[in-house]
PDB file of C-alpha atoms and ligand atoms in Angstrom:
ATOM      1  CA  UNK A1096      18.679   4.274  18.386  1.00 89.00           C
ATOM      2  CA  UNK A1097      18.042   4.789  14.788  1.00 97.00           C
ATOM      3  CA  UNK A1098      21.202   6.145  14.089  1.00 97.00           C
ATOM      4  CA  UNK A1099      23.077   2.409  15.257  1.00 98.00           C
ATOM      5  CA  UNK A1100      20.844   1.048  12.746  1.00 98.00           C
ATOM      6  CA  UNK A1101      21.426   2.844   9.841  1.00 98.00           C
ATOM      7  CA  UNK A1102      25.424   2.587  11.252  1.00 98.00           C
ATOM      8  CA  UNK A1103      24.764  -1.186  11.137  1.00 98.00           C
ATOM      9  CA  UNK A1104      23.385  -1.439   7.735  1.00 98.00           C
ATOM     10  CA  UNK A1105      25.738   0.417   5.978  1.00 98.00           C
ATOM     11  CA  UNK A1106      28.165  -1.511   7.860  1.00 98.00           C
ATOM     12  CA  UNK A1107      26.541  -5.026   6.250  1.00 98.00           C
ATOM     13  CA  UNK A1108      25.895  -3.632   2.941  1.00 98.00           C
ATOM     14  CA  UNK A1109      29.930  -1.992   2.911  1.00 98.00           C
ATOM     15  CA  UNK A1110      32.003  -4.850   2.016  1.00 98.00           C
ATOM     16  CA  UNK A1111      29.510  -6.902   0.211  1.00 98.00           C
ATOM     17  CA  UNK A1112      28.932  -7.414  -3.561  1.00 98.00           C
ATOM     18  CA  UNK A1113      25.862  -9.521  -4.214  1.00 98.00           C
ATOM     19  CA  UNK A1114      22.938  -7.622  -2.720  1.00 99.00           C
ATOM     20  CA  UNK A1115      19.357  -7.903  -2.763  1.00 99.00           C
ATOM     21  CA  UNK A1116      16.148  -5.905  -2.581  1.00 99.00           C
ATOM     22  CA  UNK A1117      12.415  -7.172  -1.637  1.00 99.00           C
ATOM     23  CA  UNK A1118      10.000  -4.294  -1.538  1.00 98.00           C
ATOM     24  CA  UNK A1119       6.039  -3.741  -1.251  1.00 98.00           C
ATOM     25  CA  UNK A1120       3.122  -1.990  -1.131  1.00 95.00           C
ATOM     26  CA  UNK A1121       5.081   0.665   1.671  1.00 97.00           C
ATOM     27  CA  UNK A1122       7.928   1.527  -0.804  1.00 98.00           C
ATOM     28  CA  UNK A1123       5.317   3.360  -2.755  1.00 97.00           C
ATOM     29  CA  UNK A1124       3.173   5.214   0.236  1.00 96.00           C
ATOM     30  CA  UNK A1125       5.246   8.277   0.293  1.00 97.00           C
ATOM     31  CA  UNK A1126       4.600   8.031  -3.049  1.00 97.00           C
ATOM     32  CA  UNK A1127       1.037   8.603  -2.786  1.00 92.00           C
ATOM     33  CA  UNK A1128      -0.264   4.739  -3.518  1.00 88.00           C
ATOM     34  CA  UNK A1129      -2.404   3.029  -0.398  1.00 81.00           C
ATOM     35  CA  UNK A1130      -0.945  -0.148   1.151  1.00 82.00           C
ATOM     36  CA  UNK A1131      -2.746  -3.266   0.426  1.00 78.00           C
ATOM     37  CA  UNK A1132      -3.551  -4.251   4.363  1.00 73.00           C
ATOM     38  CA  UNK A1133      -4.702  -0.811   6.206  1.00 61.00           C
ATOM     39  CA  UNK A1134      -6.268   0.628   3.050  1.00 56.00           C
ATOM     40  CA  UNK A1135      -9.901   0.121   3.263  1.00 54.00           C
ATOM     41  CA  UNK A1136      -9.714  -2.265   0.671  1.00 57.00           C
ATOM     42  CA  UNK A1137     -12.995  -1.829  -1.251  1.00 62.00           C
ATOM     43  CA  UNK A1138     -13.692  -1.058  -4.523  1.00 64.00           C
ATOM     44  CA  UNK A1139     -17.587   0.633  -5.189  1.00 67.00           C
ATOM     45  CA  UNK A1140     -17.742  -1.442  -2.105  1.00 69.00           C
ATOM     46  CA  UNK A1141     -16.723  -4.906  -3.415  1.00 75.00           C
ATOM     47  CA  UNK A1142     -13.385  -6.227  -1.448  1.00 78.00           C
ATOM     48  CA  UNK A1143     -10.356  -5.774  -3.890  1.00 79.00           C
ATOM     49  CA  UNK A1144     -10.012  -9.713  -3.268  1.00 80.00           C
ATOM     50  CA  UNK A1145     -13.234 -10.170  -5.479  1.00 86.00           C
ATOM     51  CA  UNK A1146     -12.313  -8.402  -8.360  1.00 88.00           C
ATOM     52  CA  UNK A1147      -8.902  -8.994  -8.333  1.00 89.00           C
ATOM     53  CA  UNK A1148      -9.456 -12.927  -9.530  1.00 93.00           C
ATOM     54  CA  UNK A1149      -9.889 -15.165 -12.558  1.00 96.00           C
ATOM     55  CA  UNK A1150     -13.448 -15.944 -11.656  1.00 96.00           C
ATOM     56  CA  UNK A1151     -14.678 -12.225 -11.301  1.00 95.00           C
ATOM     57  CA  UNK A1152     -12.815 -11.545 -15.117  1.00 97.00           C
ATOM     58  CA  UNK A1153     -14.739 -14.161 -16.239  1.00 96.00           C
ATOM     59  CA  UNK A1154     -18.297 -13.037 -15.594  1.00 96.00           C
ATOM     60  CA  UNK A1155     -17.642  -9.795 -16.072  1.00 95.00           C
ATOM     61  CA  UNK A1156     -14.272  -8.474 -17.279  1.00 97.00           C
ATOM     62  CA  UNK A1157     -15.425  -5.399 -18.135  1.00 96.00           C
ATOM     63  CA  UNK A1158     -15.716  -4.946 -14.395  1.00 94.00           C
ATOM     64  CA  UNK A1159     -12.675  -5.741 -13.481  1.00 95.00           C
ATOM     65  CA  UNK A1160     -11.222  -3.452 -16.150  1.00 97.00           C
ATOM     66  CA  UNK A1161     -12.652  -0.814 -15.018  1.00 95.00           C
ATOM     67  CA  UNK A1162     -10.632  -1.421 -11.213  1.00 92.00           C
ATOM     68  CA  UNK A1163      -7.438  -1.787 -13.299  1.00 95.00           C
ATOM     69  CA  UNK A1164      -8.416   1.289 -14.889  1.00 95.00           C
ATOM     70  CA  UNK A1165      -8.551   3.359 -12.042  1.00 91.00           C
ATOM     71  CA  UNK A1166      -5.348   2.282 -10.614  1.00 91.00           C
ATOM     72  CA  UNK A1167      -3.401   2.922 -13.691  1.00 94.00           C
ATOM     73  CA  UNK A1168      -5.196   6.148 -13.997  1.00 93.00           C
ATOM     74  CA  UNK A1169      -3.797   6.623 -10.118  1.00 89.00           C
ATOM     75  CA  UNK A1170      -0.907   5.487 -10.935  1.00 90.00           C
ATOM     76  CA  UNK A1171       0.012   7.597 -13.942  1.00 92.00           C
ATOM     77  CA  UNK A1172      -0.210  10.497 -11.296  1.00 94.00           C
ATOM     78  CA  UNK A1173       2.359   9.009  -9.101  1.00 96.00           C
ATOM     79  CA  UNK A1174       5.722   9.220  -8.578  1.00 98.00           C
ATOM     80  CA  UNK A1175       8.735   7.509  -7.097  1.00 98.00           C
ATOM     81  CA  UNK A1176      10.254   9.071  -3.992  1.00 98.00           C
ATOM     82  CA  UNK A1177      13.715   8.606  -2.435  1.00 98.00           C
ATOM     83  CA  UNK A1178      13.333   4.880  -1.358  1.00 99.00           C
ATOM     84  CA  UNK A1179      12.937   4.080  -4.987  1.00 98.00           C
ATOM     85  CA  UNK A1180      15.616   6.592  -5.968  1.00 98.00           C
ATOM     86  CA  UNK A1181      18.130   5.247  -3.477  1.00 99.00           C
ATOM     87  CA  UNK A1182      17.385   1.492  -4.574  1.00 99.00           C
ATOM     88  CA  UNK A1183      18.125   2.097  -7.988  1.00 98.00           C
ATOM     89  CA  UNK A1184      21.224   3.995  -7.682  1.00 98.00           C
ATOM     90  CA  UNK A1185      22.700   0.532  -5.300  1.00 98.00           C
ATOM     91  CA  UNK A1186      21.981  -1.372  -8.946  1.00 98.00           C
ATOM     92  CA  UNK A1187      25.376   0.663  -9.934  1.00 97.00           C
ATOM     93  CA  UNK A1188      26.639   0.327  -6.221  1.00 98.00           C
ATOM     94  CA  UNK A1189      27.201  -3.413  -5.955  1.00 98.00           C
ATOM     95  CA  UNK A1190      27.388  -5.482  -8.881  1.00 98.00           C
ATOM     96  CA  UNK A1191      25.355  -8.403  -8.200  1.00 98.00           C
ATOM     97  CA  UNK A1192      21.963  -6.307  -7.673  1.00 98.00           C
ATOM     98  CA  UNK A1193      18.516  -7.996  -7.801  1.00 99.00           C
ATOM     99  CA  UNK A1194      15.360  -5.752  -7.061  1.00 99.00           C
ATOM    100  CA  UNK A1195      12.458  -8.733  -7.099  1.00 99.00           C
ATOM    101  CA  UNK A1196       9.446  -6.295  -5.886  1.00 98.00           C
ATOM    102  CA  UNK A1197       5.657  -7.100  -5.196  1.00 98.00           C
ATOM    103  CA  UNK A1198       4.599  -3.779  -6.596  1.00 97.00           C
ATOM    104  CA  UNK A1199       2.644  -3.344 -10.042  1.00 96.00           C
ATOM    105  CA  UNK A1200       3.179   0.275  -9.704  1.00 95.00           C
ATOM    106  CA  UNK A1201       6.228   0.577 -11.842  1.00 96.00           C
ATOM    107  CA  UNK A1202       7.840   2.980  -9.693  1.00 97.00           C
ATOM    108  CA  UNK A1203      10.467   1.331  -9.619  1.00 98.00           C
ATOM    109  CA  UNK A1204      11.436   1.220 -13.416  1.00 97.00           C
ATOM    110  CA  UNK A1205      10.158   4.915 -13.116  1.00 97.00           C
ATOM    111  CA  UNK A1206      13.124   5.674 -10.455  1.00 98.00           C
ATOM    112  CA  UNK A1207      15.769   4.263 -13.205  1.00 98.00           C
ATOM    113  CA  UNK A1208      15.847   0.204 -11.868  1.00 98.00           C
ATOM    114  CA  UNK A1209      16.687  -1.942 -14.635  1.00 98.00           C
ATOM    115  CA  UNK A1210      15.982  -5.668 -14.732  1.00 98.00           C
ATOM    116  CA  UNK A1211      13.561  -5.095 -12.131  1.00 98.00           C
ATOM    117  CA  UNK A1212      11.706  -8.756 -10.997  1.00 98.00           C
ATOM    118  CA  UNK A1213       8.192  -7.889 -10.886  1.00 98.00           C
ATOM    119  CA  UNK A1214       6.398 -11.246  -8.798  1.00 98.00           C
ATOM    120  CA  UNK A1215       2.952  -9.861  -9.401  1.00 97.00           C
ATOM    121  CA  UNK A1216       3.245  -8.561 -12.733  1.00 97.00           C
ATOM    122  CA  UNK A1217       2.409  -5.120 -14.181  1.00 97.00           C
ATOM    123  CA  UNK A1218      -0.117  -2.480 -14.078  1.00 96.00           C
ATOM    124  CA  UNK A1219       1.208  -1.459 -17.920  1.00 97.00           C
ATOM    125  CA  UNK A1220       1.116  -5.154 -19.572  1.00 97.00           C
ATOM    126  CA  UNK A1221      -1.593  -6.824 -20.926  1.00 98.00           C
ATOM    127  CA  UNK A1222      -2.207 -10.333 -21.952  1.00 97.00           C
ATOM    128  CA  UNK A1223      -4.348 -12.018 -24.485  1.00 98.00           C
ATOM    129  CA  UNK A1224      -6.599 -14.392 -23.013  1.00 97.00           C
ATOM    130  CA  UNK A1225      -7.119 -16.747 -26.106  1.00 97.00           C
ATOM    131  CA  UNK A1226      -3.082 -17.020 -27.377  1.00 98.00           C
ATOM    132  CA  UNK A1227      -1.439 -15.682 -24.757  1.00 96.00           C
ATOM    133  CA  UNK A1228       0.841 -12.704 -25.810  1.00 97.00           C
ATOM    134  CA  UNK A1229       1.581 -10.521 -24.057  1.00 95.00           C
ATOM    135  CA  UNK A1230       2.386  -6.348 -24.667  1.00 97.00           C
ATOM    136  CA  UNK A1231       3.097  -2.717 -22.669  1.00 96.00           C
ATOM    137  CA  UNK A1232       0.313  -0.547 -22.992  1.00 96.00           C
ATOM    138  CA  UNK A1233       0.382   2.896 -21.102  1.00 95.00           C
ATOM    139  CA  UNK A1234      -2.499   4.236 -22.920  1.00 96.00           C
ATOM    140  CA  UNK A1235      -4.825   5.596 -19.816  1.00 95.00           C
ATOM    141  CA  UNK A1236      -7.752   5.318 -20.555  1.00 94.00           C
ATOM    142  CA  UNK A1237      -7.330   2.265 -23.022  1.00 96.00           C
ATOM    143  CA  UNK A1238      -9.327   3.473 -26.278  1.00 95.00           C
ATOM    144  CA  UNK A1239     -11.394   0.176 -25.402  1.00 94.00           C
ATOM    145  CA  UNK A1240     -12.347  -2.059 -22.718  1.00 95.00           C
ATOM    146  CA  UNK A1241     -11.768  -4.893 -22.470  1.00 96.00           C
ATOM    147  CA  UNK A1242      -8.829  -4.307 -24.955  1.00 97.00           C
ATOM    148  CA  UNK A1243      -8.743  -7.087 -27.548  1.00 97.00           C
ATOM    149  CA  UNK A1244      -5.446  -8.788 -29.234  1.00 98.00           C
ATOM    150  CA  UNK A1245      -4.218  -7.146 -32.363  1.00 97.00           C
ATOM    151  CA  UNK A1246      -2.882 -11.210 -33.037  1.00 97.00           C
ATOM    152  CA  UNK A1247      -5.946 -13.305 -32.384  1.00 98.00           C
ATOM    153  CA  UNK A1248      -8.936 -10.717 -31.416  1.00 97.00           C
ATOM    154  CA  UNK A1249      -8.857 -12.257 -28.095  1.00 98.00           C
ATOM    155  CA  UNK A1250     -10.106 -10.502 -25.242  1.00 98.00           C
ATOM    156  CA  UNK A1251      -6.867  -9.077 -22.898  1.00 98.00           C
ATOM    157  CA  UNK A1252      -6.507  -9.159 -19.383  1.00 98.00           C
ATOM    158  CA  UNK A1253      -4.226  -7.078 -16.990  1.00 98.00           C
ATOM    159  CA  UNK A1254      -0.754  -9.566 -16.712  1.00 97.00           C
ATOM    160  CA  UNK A1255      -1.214  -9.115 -12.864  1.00 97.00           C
ATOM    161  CA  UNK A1256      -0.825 -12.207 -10.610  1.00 97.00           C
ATOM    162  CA  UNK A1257      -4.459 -12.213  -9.204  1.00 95.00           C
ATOM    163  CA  UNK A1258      -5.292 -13.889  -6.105  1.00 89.00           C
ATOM    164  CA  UNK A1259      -5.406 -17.630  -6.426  1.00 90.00           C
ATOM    165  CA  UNK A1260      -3.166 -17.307  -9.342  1.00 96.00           C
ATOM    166  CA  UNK A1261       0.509 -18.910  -9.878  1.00 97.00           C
ATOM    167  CA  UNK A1262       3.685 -16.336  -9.633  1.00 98.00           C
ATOM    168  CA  UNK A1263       5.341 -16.149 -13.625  1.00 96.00           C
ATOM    169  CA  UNK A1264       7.710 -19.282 -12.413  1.00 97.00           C
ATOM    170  CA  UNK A1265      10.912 -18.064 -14.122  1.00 98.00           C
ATOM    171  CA  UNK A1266      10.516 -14.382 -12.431  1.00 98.00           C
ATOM    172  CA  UNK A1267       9.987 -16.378  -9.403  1.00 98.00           C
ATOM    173  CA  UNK A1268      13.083 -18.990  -9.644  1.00 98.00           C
ATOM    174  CA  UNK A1269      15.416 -15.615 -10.176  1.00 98.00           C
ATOM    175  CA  UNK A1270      14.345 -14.332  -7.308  1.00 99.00           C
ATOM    176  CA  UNK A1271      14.917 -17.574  -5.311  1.00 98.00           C
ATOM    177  CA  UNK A1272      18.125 -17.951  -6.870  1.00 98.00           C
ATOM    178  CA  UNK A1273      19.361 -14.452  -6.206  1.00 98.00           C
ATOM    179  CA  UNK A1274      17.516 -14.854  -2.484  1.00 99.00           C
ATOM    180  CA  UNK A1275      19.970 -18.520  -1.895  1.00 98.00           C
ATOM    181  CA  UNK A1276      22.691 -15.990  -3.196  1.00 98.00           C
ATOM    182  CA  UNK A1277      22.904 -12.863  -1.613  1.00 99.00           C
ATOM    183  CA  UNK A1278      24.884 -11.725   1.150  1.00 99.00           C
ATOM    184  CA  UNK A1279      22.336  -9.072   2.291  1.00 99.00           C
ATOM    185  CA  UNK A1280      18.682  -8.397   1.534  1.00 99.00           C
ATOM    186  CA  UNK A1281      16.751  -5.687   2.665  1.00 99.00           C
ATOM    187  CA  UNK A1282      13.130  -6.267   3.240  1.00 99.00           C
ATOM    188  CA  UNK A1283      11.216  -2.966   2.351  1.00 98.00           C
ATOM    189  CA  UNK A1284       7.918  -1.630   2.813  1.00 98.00           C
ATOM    190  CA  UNK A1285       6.045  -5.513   3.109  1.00 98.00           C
ATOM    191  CA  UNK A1286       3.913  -7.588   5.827  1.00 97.00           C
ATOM    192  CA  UNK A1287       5.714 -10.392   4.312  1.00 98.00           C
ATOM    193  CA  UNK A1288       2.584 -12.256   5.190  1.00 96.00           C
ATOM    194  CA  UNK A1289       1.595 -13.073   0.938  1.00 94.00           C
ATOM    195  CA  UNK A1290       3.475 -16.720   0.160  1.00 96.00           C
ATOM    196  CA  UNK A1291       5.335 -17.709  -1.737  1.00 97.00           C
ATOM    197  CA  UNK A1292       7.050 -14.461  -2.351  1.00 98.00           C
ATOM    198  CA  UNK A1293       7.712 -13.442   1.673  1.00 98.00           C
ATOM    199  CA  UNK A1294       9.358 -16.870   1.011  1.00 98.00           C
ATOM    200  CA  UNK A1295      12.128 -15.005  -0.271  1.00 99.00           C
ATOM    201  CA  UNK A1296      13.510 -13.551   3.048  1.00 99.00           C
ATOM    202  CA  UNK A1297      13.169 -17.058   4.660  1.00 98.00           C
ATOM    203  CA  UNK A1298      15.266 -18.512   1.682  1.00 98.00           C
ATOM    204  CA  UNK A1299      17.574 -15.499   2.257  1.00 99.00           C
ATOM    205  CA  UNK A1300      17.922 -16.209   5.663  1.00 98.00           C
ATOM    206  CA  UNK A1301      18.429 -19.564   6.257  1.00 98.00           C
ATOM    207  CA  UNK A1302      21.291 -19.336   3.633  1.00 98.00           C
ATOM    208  CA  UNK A1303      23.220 -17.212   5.851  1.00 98.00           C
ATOM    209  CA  UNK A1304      22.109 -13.755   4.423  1.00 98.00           C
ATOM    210  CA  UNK A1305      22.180 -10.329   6.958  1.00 99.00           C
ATOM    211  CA  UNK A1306      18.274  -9.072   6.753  1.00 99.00           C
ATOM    212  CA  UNK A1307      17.813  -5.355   6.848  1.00 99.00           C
ATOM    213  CA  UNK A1308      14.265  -4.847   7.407  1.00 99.00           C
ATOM    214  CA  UNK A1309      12.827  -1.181   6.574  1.00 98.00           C
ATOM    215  CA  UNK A1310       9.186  -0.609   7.710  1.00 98.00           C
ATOM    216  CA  UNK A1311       7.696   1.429  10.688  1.00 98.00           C
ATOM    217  CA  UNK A1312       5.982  -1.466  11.870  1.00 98.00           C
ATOM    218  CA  UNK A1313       7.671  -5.285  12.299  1.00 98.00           C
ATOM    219  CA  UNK A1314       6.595  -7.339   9.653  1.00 98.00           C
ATOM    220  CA  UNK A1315       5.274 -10.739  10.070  1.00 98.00           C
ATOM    221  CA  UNK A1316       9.565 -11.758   9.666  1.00 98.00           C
ATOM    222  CA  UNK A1317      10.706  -9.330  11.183  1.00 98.00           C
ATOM    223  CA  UNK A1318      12.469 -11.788  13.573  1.00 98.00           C
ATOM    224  CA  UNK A1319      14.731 -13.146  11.097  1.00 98.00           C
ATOM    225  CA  UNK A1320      15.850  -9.834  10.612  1.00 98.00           C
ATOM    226  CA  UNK A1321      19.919  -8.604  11.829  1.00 98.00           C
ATOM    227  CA  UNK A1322      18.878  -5.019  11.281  1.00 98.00           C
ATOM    228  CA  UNK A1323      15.450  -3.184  11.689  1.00 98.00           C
ATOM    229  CA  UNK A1324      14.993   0.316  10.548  1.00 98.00           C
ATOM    230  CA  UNK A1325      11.669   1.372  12.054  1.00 98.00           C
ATOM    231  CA  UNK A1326      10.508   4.142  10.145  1.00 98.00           C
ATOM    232  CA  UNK A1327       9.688   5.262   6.434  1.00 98.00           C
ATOM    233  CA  UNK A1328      11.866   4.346   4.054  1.00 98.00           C
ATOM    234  CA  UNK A1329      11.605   7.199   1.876  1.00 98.00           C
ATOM    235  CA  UNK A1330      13.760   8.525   4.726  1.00 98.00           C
ATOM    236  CA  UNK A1331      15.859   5.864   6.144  1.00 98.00           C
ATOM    237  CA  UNK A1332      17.158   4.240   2.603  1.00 98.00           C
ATOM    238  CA  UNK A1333      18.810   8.124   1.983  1.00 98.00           C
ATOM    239  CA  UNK A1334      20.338   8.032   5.359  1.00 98.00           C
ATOM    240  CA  UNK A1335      21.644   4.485   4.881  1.00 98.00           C
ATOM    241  CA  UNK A1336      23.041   5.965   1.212  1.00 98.00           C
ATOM    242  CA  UNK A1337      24.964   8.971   2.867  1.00 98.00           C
ATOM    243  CA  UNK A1338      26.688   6.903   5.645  1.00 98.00           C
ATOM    244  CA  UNK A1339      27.405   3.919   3.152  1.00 98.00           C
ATOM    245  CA  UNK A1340      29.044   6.794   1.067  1.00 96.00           C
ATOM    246  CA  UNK A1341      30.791   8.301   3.205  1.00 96.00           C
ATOM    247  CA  UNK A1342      32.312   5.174   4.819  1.00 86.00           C
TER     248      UNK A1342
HETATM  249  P1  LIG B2768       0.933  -4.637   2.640  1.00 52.80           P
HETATM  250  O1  LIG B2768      -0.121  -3.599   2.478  1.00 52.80           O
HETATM  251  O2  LIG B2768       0.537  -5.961   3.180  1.00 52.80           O
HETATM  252  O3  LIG B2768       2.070  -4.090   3.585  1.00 52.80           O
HETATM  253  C1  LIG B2768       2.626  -2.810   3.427  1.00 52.80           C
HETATM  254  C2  LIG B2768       3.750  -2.668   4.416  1.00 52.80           C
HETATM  255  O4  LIG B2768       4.382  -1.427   4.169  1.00 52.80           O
HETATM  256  C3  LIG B2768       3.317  -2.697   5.872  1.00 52.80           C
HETATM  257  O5  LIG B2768       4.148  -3.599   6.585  1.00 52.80           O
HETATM  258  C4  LIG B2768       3.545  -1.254   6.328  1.00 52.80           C
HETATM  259  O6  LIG B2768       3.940  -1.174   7.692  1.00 52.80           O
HETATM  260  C5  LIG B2768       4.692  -0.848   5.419  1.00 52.80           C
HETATM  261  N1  LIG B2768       4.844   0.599   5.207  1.00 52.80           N
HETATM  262  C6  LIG B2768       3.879   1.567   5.231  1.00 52.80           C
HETATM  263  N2  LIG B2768       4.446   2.774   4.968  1.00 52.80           N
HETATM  264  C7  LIG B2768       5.753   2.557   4.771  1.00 52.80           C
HETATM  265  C8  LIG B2768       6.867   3.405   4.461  1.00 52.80           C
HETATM  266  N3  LIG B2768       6.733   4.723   4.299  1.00 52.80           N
HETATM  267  N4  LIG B2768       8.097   2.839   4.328  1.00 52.80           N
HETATM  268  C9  LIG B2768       8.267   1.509   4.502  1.00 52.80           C
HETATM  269  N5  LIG B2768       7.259   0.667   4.787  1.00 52.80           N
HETATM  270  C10 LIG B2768       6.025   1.185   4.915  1.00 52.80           C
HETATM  271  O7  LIG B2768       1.644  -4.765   1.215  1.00 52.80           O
HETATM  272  P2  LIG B2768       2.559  -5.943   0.656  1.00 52.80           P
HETATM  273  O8  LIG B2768       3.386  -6.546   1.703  1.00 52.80           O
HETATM  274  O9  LIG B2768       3.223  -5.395  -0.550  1.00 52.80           O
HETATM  275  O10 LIG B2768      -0.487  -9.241  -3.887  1.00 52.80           O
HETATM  276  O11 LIG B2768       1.449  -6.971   0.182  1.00 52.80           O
HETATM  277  C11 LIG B2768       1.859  -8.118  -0.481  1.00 52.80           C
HETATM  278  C12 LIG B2768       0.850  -8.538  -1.505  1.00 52.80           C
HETATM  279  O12 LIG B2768      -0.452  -8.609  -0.916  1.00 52.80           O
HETATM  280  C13 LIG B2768       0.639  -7.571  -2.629  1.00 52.80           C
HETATM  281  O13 LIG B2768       1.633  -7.643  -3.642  1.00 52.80           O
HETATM  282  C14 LIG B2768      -0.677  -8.017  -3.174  1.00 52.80           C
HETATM  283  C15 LIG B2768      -1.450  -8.255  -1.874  1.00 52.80           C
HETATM  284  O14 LIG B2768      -2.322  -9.314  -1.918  1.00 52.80           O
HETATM  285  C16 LIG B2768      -1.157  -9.476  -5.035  1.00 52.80           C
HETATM  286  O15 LIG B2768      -1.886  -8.650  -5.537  1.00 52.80           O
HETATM  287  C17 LIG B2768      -0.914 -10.814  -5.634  1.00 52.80           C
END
């Protein structure tokens, strides 16, 4: 029963102080913002995989601009929903909170998260290709594309881990450190099939962590999870909230 569940998880998350959260692409769907496995995954009928990469900027970056174009421009519209809401308020709740998220979205800064570890980088950063610095831009649409570097005139590229492409490695060792550390993690709203960030709940894990996982459907970990919540987590996270408050 659902209701043992959420009973369960509040009971883990009670007494403990360092906590952490791992959330993807699901977090964001009752937010309005397709999954990455189950969405059709094209793009004017070009698999997001091929755009989405160093090679495809390279021959034609205007191309691939114009994909990160339209998701900011979707994302602008979007906003966060409880799940988000309920995960930042925890970052006041226990005080060693880590949020290490796949998203690019930005939701989750949106919500009020602070300090939030972002493994795939960010829709509303750019980076220069030629020197390397990096800078927010929420301009939608970007005045011009590809945007160039106010430093160096070089052209600027989306600072999104593309496929094929290394995770930023200190983002990454936080959230390995804070994984080793925790005493729970909750696992929302991912297949936890994309390494080496679904590498996080087996780090978790084997160090003796309880797993909450929150996701209608069993990831590809959910068996090293203590607690499943099967169902949206724009709902459950709430319900987990009230109980943990009123306990
Ligand atoms: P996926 O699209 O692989 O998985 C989304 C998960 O969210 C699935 O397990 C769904 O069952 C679940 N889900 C759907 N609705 C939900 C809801 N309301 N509440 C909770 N869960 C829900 O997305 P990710 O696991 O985030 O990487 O994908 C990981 C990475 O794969 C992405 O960051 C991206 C992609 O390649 C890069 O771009 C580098």
């Amino acid at each position: 029963m659902i209701e043992d569940s959420i009973l369960a998880a509040a009971r883990a998350l009670g007494p403990a102080s360092r906590v952490m959260a791992f959330t993807g692409a699901g977090v964001s769907a009752e937010s309005g913002v397709a999954t990455f496995r189950g969405a059709g995954g094209l793009w004017e009928g070009q698999p997001v995989e091929e755009v989405a990469t160093p090679e495809a900027f390279r021959k034609d970056p205007l191309h691939v601009w114009r994909f990160y174009e339209a998701r900011r421009t979707q994302a602008r519209t979007v906003r966060p929903n409880p799940a988000h809401e309920t995960l930042a308020s925890w970052q006041d709740r226990f005080p060693g909170w880590t949020l290490a998220t796949q998203n690019v979205d930005g939701l989750h800064q949106a919500a009020g998260s602070r300090n939030v570890l972002e493994l795939h980088g960010g829709l509303w950063r750019v980076r220069c290709c030629a020197c390397g610095r990096h800078r927010e831009d929420r301009t939608v649409p970007l005045p011009e594309l590809p945007p160039r570097c106010a430093a160096c005139g070089g052209i600027e590229r989306p600072d999104i881990v593309w496929f094929g492409e290394m995770l930023p490695r200190d983002v990454l060792e936080a959230a390995s450190l804070a994984a080793r550390d925790c005493q729970v993690l909750l696992v929302v709203g991912t297949s936890a099939v994309v390494y080496p960030a679904a590498g996080l709940v087996e780090i978790a894990a084997s160090a003796g962590a309880t797993v909450i996982e929150v996701n209608p459907q069993a990831s590809a970990l959910a068996h090293l999870a203590d607690v499943v919540l099967r169902g949206p987590a724009g709902e459950l996270l709430p319900r987990v909230a009230a109980t943990l408050a009123a306990s």
